CSV table of C-alpha atoms and ligand atoms in Angstrom, one decimal:
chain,number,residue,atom,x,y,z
Z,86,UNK,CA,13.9,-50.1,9.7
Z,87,UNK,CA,12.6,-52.1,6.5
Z,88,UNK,CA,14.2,-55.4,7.9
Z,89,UNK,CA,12.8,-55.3,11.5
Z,90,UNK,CA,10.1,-57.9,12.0
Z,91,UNK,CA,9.3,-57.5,15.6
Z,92,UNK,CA,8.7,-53.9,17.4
Z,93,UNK,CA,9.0,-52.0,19.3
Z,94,UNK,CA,11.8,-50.7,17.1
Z,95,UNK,CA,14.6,-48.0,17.4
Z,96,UNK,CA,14.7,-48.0,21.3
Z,97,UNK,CA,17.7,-46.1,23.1
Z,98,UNK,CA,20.6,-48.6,22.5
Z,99,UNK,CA,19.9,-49.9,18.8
Z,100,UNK,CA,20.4,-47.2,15.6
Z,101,UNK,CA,22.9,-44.5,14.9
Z,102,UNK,CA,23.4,-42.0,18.4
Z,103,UNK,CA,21.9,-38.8,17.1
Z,104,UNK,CA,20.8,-36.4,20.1
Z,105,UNK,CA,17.8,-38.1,21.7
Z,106,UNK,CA,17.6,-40.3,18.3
Z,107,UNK,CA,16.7,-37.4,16.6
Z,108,UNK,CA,16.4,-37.3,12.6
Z,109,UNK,CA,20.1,-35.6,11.5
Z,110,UNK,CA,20.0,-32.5,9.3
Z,111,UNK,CA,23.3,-31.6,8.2
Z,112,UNK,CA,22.1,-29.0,5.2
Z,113,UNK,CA,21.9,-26.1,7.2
Z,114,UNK,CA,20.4,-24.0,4.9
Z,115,UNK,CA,17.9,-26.2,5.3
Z,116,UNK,CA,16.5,-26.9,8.1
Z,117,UNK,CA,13.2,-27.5,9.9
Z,118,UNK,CA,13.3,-27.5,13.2
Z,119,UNK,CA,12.3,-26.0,16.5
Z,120,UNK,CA,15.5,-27.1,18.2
Z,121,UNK,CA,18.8,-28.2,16.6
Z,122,UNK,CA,21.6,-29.6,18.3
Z,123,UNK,CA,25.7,-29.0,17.2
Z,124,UNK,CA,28.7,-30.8,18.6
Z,125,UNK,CA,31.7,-28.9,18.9
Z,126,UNK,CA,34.3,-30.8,19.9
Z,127,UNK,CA,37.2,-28.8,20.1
Z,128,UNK,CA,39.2,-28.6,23.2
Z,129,UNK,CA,42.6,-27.2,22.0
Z,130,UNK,CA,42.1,-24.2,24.2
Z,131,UNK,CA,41.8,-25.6,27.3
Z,132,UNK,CA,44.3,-24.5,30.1
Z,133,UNK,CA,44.2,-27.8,32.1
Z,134,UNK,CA,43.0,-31.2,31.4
Z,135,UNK,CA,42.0,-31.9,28.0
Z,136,UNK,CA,39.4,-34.7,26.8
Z,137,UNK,CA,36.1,-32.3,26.5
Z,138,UNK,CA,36.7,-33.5,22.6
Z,139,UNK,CA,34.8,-36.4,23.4
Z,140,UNK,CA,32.0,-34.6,24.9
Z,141,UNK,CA,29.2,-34.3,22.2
Z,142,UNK,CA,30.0,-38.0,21.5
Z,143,UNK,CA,29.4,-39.1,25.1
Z,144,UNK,CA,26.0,-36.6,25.5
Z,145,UNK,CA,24.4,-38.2,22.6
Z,146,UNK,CA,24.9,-41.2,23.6
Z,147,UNK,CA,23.8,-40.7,26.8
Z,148,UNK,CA,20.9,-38.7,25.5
Z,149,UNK,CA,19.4,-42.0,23.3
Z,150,UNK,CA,17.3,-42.5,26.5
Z,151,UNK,CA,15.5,-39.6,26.3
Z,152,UNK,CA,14.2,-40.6,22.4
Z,153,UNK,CA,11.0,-38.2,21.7
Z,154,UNK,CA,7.2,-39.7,21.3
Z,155,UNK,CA,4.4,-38.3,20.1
Z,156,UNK,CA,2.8,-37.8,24.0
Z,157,UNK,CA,6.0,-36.5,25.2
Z,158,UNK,CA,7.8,-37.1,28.4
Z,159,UNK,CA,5.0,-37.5,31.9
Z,160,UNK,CA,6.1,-35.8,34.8
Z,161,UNK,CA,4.6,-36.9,37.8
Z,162,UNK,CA,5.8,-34.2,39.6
Z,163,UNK,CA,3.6,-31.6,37.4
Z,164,UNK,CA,1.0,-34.5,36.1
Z,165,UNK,CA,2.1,-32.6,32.4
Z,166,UNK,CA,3.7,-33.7,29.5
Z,167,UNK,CA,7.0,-32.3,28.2
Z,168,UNK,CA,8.3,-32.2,24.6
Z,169,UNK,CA,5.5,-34.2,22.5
Z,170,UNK,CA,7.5,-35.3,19.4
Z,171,UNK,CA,3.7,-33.7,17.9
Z,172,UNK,CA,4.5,-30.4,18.7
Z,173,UNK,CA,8.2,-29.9,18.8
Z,174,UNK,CA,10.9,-30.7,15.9
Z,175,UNK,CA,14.3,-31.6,17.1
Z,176,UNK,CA,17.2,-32.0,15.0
Z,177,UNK,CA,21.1,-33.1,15.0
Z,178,UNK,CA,22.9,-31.1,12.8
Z,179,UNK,CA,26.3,-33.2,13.6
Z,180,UNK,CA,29.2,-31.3,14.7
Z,181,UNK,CA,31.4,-28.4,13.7
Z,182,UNK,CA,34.8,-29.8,11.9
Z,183,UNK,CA,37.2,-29.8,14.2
Z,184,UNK,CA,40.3,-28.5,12.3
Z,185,UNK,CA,43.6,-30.0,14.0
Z,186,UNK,CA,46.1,-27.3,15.6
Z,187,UNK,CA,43.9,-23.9,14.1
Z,188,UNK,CA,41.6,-22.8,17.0
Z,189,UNK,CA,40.7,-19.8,14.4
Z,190,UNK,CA,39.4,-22.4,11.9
Z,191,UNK,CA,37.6,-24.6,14.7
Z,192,UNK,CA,35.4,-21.3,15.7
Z,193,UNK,CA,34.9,-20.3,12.5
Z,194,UNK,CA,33.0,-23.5,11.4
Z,195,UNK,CA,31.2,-23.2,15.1
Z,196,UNK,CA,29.9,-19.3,14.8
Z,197,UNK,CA,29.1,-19.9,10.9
Z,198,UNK,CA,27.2,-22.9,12.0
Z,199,UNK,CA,25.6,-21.1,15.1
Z,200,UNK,CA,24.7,-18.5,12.7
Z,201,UNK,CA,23.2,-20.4,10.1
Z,202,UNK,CA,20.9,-22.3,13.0
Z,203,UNK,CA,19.5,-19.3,14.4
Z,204,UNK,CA,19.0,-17.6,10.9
Z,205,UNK,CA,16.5,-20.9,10.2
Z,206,UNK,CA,14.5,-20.1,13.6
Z,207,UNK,CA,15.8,-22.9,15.8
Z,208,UNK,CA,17.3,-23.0,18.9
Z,209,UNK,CA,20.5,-23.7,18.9
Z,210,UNK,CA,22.1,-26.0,21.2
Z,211,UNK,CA,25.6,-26.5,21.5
Z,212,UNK,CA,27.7,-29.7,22.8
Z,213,UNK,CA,30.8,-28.5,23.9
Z,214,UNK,CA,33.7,-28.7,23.9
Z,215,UNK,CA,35.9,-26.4,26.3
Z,216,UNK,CA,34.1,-23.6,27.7
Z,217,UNK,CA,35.8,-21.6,24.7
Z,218,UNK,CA,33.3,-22.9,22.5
Z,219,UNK,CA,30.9,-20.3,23.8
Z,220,UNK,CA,33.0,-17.4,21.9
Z,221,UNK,CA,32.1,-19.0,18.8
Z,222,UNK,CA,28.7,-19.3,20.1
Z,223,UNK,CA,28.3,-16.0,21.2
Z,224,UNK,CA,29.6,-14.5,18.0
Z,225,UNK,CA,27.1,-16.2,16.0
Z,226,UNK,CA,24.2,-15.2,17.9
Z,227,UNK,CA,25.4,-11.5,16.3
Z,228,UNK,CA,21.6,-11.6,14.2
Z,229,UNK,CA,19.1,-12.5,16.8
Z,230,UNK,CA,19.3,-9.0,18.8
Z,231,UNK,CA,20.6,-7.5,22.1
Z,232,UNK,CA,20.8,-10.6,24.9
Z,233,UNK,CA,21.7,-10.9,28.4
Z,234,UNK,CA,23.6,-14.2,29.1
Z,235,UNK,CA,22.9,-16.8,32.1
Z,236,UNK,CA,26.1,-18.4,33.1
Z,237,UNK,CA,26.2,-21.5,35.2
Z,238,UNK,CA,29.4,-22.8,36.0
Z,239,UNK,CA,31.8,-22.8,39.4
Z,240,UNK,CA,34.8,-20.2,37.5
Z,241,UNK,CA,34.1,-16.8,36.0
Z,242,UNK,CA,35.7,-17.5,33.4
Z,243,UNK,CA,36.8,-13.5,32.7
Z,244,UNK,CA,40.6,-13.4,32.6
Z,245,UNK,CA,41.9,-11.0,30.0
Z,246,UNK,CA,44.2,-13.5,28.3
Z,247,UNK,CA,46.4,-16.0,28.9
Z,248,UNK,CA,50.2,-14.7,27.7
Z,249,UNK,CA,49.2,-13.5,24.6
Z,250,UNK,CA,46.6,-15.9,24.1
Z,251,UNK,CA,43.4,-13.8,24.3
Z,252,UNK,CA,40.6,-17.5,23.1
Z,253,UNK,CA,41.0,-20.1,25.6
Z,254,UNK,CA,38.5,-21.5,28.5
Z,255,UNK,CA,39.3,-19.0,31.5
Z,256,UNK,CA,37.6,-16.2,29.2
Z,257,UNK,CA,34.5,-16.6,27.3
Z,258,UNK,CA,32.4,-14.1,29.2
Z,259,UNK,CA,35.1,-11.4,29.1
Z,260,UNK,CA,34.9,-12.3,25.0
Z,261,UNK,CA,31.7,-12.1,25.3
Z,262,UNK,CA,31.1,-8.9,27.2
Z,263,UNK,CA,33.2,-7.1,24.8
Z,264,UNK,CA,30.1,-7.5,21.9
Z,265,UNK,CA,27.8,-4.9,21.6
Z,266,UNK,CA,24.7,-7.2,22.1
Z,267,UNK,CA,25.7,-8.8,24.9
Z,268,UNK,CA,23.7,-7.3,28.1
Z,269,UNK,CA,23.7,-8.0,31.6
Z,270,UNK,CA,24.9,-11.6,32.4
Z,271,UNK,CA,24.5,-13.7,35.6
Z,272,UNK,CA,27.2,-15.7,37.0
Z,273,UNK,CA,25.9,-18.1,39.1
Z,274,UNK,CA,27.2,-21.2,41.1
Z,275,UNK,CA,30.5,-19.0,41.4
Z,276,UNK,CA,33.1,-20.5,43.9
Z,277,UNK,CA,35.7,-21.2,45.2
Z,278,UNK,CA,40.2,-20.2,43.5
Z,279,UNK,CA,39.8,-19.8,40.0
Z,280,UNK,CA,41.6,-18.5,37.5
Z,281,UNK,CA,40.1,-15.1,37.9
Z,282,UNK,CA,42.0,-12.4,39.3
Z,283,UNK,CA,39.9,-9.8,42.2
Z,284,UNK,CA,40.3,-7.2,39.5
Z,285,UNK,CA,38.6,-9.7,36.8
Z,286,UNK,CA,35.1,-9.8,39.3
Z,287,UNK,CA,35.3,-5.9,39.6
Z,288,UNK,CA,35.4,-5.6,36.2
Z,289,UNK,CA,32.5,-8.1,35.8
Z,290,UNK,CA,30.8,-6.2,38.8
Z,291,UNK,CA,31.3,-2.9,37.2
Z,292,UNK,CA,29.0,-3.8,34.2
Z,293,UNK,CA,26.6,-4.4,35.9
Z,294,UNK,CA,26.9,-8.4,35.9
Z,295,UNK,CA,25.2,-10.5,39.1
Z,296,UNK,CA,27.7,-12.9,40.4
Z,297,UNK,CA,26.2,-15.2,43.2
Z,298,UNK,CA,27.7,-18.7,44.6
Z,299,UNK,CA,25.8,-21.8,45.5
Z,300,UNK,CA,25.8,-20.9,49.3
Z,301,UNK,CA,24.6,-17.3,48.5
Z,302,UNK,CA,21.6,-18.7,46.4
Z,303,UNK,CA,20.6,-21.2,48.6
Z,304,UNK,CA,21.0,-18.3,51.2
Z,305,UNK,CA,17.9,-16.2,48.8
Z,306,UNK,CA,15.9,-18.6,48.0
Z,307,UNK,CA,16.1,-19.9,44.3
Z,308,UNK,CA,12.9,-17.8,43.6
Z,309,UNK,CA,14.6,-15.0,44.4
Z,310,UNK,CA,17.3,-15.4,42.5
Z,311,UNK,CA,15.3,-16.0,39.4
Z,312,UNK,CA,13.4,-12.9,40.3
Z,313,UNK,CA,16.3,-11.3,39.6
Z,314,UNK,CA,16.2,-12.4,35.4
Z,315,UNK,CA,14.8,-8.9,33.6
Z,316,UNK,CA,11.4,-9.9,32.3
Z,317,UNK,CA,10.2,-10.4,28.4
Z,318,UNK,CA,14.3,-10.4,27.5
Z,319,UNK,CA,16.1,-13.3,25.2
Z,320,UNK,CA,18.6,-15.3,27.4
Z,321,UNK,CA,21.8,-16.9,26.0
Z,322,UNK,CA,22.4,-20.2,28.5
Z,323,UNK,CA,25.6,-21.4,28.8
Z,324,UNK,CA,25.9,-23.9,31.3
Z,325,UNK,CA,29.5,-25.4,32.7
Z,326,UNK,CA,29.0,-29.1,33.7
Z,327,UNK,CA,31.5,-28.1,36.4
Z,328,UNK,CA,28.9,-25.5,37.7
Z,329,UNK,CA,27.4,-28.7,39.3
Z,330,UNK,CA,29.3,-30.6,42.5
Z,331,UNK,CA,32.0,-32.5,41.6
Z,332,UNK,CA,30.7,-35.4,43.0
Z,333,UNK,CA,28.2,-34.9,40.5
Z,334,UNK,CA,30.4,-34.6,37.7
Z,335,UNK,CA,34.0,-36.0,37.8
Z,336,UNK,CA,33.7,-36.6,34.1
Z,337,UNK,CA,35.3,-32.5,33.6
Z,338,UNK,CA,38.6,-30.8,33.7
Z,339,UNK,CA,38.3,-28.9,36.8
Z,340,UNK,CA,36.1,-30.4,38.9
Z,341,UNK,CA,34.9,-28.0,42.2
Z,342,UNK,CA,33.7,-28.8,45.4
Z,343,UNK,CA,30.6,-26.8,47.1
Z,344,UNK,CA,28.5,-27.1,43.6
Z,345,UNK,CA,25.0,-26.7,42.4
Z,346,UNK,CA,23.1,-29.9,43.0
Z,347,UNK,CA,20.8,-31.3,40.5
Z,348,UNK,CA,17.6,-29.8,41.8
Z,349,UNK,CA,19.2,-25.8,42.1
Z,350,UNK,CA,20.0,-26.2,38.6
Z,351,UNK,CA,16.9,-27.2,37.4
Z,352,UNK,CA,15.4,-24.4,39.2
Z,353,UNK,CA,18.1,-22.0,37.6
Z,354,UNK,CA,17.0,-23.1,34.2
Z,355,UNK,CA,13.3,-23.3,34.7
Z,356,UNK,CA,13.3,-19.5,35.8
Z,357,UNK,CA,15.2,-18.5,32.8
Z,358,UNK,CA,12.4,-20.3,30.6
Z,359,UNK,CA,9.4,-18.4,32.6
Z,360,UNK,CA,11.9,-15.1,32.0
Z,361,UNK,CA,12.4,-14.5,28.6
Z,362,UNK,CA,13.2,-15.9,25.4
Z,363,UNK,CA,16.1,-18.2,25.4
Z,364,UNK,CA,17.8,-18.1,21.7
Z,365,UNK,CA,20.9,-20.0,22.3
Z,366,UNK,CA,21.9,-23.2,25.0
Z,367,UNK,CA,25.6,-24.4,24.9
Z,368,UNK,CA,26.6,-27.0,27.7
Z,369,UNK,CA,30.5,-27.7,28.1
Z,370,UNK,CA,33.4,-28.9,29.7
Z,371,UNK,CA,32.2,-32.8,29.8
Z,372,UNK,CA,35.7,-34.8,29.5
Z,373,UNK,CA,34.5,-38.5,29.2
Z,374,UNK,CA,38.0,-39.9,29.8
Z,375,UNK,CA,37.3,-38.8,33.4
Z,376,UNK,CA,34.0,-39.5,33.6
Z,377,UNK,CA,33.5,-42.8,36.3
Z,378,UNK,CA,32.4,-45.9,34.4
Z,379,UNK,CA,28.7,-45.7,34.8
Z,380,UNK,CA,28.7,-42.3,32.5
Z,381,UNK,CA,28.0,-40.2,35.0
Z,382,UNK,CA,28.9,-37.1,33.8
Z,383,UNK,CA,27.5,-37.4,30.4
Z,384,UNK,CA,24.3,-38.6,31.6
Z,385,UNK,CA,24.3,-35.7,33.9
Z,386,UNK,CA,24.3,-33.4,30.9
Z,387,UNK,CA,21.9,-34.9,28.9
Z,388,UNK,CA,19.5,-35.2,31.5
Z,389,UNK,CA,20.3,-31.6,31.9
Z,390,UNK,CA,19.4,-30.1,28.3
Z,391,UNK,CA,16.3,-32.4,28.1
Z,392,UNK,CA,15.0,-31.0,31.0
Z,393,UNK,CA,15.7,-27.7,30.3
Z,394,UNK,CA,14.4,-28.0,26.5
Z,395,UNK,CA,11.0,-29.0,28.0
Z,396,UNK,CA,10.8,-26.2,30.2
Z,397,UNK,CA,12.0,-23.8,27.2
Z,398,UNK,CA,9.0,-25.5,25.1
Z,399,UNK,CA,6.1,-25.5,27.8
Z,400,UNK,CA,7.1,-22.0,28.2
Z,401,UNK,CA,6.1,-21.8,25.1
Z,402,UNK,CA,3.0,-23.4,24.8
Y,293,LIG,MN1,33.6,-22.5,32.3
């Protein structure tokens, strides 16, 4: 800021909100970045509750304490450093109009976007939203190559349709496993009634997909369940806020008891980094109007992707 006499400057609660205060790139066809970061707040396909709208709004704003430096974030736990601001380019490319009443139109503005991320080399990362953001998502990823999918979230999110409806948030991975280069996918943090039907995790079963529940993991060991990730393979991550406990997260439409704490989740993400490639990160279903007063929720997922982009990176380096 040309006016500011006294610094430290831009610290998390002064400026404009832009995903961990990065620099905003709205051009598209321009942009330089590792990582680049797209609201989609669209949740006119939800089944239940709506308010996951708000989300992107609430995640950036949470995210403003996580702004980037040139040393990067220490982690005592590893004595390392995570995303150096020297190393690693982030970007907010904004959101994905929203267009009122004309789902079509909404997930065309996502997948184009999505598209036109990956095409410049960046990692995509998308704010959603209802978990139906990740068909857009998933459709735009239709350059980068054959991927298998990690899905974190407490439904299965597989029904066939809804009446007629065959694009709402019970059923982005049976959209998704109908694309030619989508691979295996892993379900995990599965639990409890959902809105998927016995016949909906044969047919998930059938393909070949791993579906495993909090207790099951915690029943393997989370090594061994990140053992299961094929090696040297690219890894779309789409991660369900709801995939965590509820008492983690009451800031989402349909909250579930028996969740994923904080810790297994991180351990989830961190394998899929050693793994394989991830090309794509979408994290969804964060509905503000429930979240409690402190921001929970939002801060939850913020936390969340910062993590997980440092692991993404360090795999990298
Ligand atoms: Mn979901």
């Amino acid at each position: 800021m040309n006016f500011t006499v006294h610094t430290p400057a831009d610290m998390g609660l002064t400026g404009i909100a832009t995903f961990a205060k990065s620099p905003l790139c709205t051009d598209l066809t321009n942009l330089q970045a590792d990582i680049a970061v797209l609201g989609a707040p669209c949740d006119i396909a939800v089944q239940g509750k709506p308010g996951a709208r708000m989300g992107p709004r609430a995640i950036r704003d949470a995210s403003t304490g996580f702004r980037m430096s040139e040393d990067g974030f220490y982690d005592p736990e590893r004595d390392d450093y995570f995303l150096s601001a020297r190393r690693w380019k982030l970007a907010d490319c904004g959101d994905a109009d929203y267009v009122p009443g004309d789902l079509a139109a909404t997930f065309d503005n996502i997948e184009n976007a999505v598209r036109l991320m990956a095409r410049s080399g960046a990692l995509p990362v998308v704010l959603g939203g209802d978990h139906s953001v990740s068909i857009p998502v998933s459709r735009g990823l239709d350059e980068v190559g054959d991927f298998n999918v990690i899905h974190i979230d407490a439904h299965l999110d597989w029904t066939s349709h809804c009446g007629d409806a065959l694009l709402f948030n019970g059923c982005p991975c049976r959209r998704m496993a109908e694309l030619p280069y989508v691979k295996r996918m892993f379900h995990l943090g599965i639990r409890g009634t959902g809105s998927s039907k016995k016949s909906d995790y044969d047919d998930a079963r059938s393909r070949g997909d791993v579906i495993l529940s909090p207790k099951a993991m915690r029943a393997m060991g989370w090594d061994q369940v990140t053992a299961l990730f094929p090696r040297g393979e690219k890894y779309y991550v789409t991660i369900d806020i709801d995939g965590f406990d509820a008492v983690l997260c009451p800031g989402t439409g349909a909250p579930s008891f028996g969740g994923l704490l904080f810790d297994e989740v991180m351990a989830l993400l961190e394998g899929a980094a050693a793994a394989g490639q991830v090309i794509a990160v979408d994290l969804v279903e964060v509905a503000p109007p429930y979240d409690d007063r402190s921001g929970t929720t939002a801060h939850l997922a913020a936390t969340t992707l910062m993590n997980f982009l440092g692991y993404i990176t360090k795999a990298q380096e």
